[in-house]
Amino acid sequence: MNEEQLEKSKVAVVTGAGRGIGRAIAESLAEQKMKVICVSKTESSCGAAAEAIRSSGGDAVAMPVDVSSGEEIRKACENLLEEHECVDVLVNNAGITRDNLLFRMEEEDWSDVINTNLTSCFHWIKLLGRPMTRKRWGRIVNISSVVGLTGNAGQANYAAAKAGMIGLTKSLAREFAARSVTVNAIAPGFIDTDMTSGLDERIKEVALSQVPLKRFGKSEDIAEMASFLCSEKASFVTGQVFTVDGGMVM
Ligand code: NAP
């Protein structure tokens, strides 16, 4: 098989592919001729993303899964592995925020964020990683955040989850390396999506003042990095965290 035929046969799962960063990643992997399974919480959201990919000539299907539930992820993976011998690429991107100062944070705000952003990665990787290691080829990309590197007042739950994703990434990079399965993380800075659009203008102004490149990121800025990390070209890159943030964290 030549390189293009190899790419054609690859299957990629992208979580949180309905909107924002995940949708841009799904589109860029479809451009690499992968079959993309667009996972998101609501059927209408991942359905629209998959439909948009198909209408521009790509191959995509929608799969609504609530990633905060290990049971839902298990069922989804069973179905996926019945249909496909192996999922070659996994991008753990689904994420939520429930911001508050610690003394005002409810336990539910803590556990929702940890389950959705971090524990979901454990389940997806455990279930889809084994066939990857058997096939001796795989790409796993976890979408963390600069906040996982620096911390942020009002985001203890989110920062803990995002820092946890970095520890998970580095540990599994070591576990899977002998099988040519790479595991990397991306730490986006402030990206213009639904997650950030509702923030107070004052908070946005302060955030922008900390970005040397003087703009907020676009979902495509993250998708470009994810697309590279999922490609054949990134075969010698593993266990790394790539900050894509306009220079905010140096
Ligand atoms: P977004 O616009 O809010 O989109 C989030 C996506 O995640 C949606 O598709 C949503 O599904 C999905 N999702 C949320 N909860 C889910 C659940 N329980 N089960 C399945 N899917 C779920 O977010 P974004 O800004 O693109 O962020 C994507 C990732 O990048 C997140 O992990 C976020 O923490 C990280 N990040 C973002 C920024 C930023 O500035 N935007 C910065 C650093 C890191 P539906 O579409 O079905 O609702």
Coordinates of N, CA and C and ligand atoms in Angstrom, one line a residue, residues 15-22 39-43 45-46 65-68 92-97 116-117 143-146 158 162 187-196 219, ligand 1:
T15 N -13.5 13.1 20.3 CA -14.5 13.4 21.2 C -14.7 14.9 21.3
G16 N -16.0 15.3 21.5 CA -16.3 16.7 21.5 C -16.2 17.3 20.1
A17 N -16.5 16.5 19.1 CA -16.3 16.9 17.7 C -17.5 17.7 17.2
G18 N -18.5 18.0 18.1 CA -19.7 18.7 17.6 C -19.4 20.2 17.3
R19 N -18.5 20.7 18.1 CA -18.3 22.2 18.0 C -16.8 22.5 18.3
G20 N -16.5 23.8 18.0 CA -15.2 24.3 18.4 C -14.0 23.5 18.0
I21 N -13.1 23.3 18.9 CA -11.8 22.7 18.6 C -12.0 21.3 18.1
G22 N -12.8 20.5 18.7 CA -13.0 19.1 18.3 C -13.5 19.0 16.9
V39 N -17.7 12.1 17.9 CA -18.4 11.9 19.2 C -18.7 13.2 19.9
S40 N -20.0 13.4 20.3 CA -20.3 14.5 21.2 C -21.5 14.1 22.0
K41 N -21.8 15.0 22.9 CA -22.9 14.7 23.9 C -24.3 14.6 23.2
T42 N -24.5 15.6 22.3 CA -25.9 15.6 21.7 C -25.8 15.2 20.2
E43 N -26.8 14.4 19.8 CA -26.9 13.8 18.5 C -26.9 14.9 17.4
S45 N -25.5 17.9 17.5 CA -24.2 18.5 17.3 C -23.2 17.6 16.5
C46 N -23.1 16.4 17.0 CA -22.1 15.5 16.3 C -22.6 15.1 14.9
V65 N -22.3 10.2 22.5 CA -21.9 9.5 23.8 C -21.7 10.5 24.9
D66 N -22.2 10.3 26.0 CA -21.9 11.2 27.2 C -20.6 10.6 27.8
V67 N -19.5 11.3 27.6 CA -18.2 10.8 28.0 C -18.0 10.8 29.5
S68 N -19.0 11.5 30.2 CA -18.8 11.4 31.7 C -19.3 10.1 32.3
N92 N -8.8 12.8 22.5 CA -9.7 13.1 23.7 C -9.8 14.6 23.8
N93 N -10.9 15.2 23.3 CA -11.0 16.6 23.3 C -12.2 17.1 24.1
A94 N -13.2 16.2 24.3 CA -14.5 16.7 25.0 C -14.1 17.3 26.4
G95 N -14.7 18.4 26.7 CA -14.4 19.0 28.0 C -15.4 20.1 28.4
I96 N -15.5 20.3 29.7 CA -16.4 21.3 30.2 C -15.7 22.1 31.3
T97 N -16.3 23.3 31.6 CA -15.8 24.0 32.8 C -17.0 24.2 33.7
T116 N -15.7 14.2 33.2 CA -15.9 14.5 31.7 C -14.5 14.8 31.1
N117 N -13.6 15.5 31.8 CA -12.4 15.9 31.1 C -11.2 14.9 31.3
I143 N -6.4 16.7 24.6 CA -6.4 18.1 24.6 C -6.5 18.6 26.0
S144 N -5.4 19.1 26.5 CA -5.3 19.6 27.9 C -5.6 21.1 27.9
S145 N -4.8 21.9 28.5 CA -4.9 23.4 28.6 C -3.7 24.0 29.2
V146 N -3.4 25.3 28.9 CA -2.3 26.0 29.5 C -2.6 26.0 31.1
Y158 N -10.9 22.3 36.9 CA -10.5 22.2 35.5 C -9.0 22.1 35.4
K162 N -6.9 19.0 33.8 CA -6.0 19.2 32.7 C -4.6 18.9 33.0
A187 N -1.7 21.8 24.8 CA -2.2 22.7 25.8 C -2.6 24.0 25.1
P188 N -3.9 24.1 24.7 CA -4.3 25.4 24.1 C -4.3 26.5 25.1
G189 N -4.1 27.7 24.6 CA -4.3 28.9 25.4 C -5.8 29.4 25.2
F190 N -6.0 30.7 25.1 CA -7.4 31.2 24.9 C -7.8 31.0 23.5
I191 N -8.8 30.2 23.2 CA -9.3 29.9 21.9 C -10.7 30.4 21.8
D192 N -11.0 31.0 20.7 CA -12.4 31.6 20.5 C -13.4 30.5 20.1
T193 N -14.1 30.0 21.1 CA -15.1 29.0 20.9 C -16.3 29.3 21.8
D194 N -17.3 28.4 21.7 CA -18.5 28.5 22.6 C -18.1 28.5 24.1
M195 N -17.0 27.8 24.4 CA -16.5 27.7 25.8 C -16.1 29.0 26.4
T196 N -15.5 29.9 25.5 CA -15.0 31.1 26.0 C -15.9 32.3 25.6
S219 N -9.9 27.7 16.5 CA -9.9 26.2 16.6 C -9.0 25.6 15.6
Ligands
NAP1 P1 -16.8 23.8 23.3 O1 -16.9 24.7 22.2 O2 -17.6 24.0 24.5 O3 -17.2 22.3 22.8 C1 -17.1 21.2 23.7 C2 -17.4 19.9 22.9 O4 -17.3 18.9 23.9 C3 -18.8 19.9 22.4 O5 -18.9 19.2 21.1 C4 -19.6 19.1 23.4 O6 -20.7 18.3 22.9 C5 -18.5 18.1 23.9 N1 -18.9 17.6 25.3 C6 -19.0 18.3 26.4 N2 -19.4 17.5 27.4 C7 -19.5 16.3 26.9 C8 -19.9 15.0 27.4 N3 -20.2 14.8 28.6 N4 -19.9 14.0 26.5 C9 -19.5 14.1 25.2 N5 -19.2 15.3 24.7 C10 -19.2 16.4 25.5 O7 -15.3 23.6 23.8 P2 -13.9 24.0 23.1 O8 -13.6 25.3 23.4 O9 -13.9 23.6 21.6 O10 -12.9 23.0 23.9 C11 -12.5 21.7 23.4 C12 -11.4 21.2 24.4 O11 -10.3 22.1 24.4 C13 -11.9 21.1 25.8 O12 -11.4 19.9 26.4 C14 -11.4 22.3 26.5 O13 -11.2 22.1 27.9 C15 -10.1 22.5 25.8 N6 -9.6 23.9 25.8 C16 -10.3 24.9 25.3 C17 -9.8 26.2 25.4 C18 -10.5 27.4 24.9 O14 -10.0 28.5 25.1 N7 -11.6 27.2 24.2 C19 -8.5 26.4 26.0 C20 -7.8 25.3 26.5 C21 -8.3 24.1 26.4 P3 -22.0 18.9 22.2 O15 -21.5 19.7 21.0 O16 -22.8 17.7 21.9 O17 -22.6 19.7 23.3

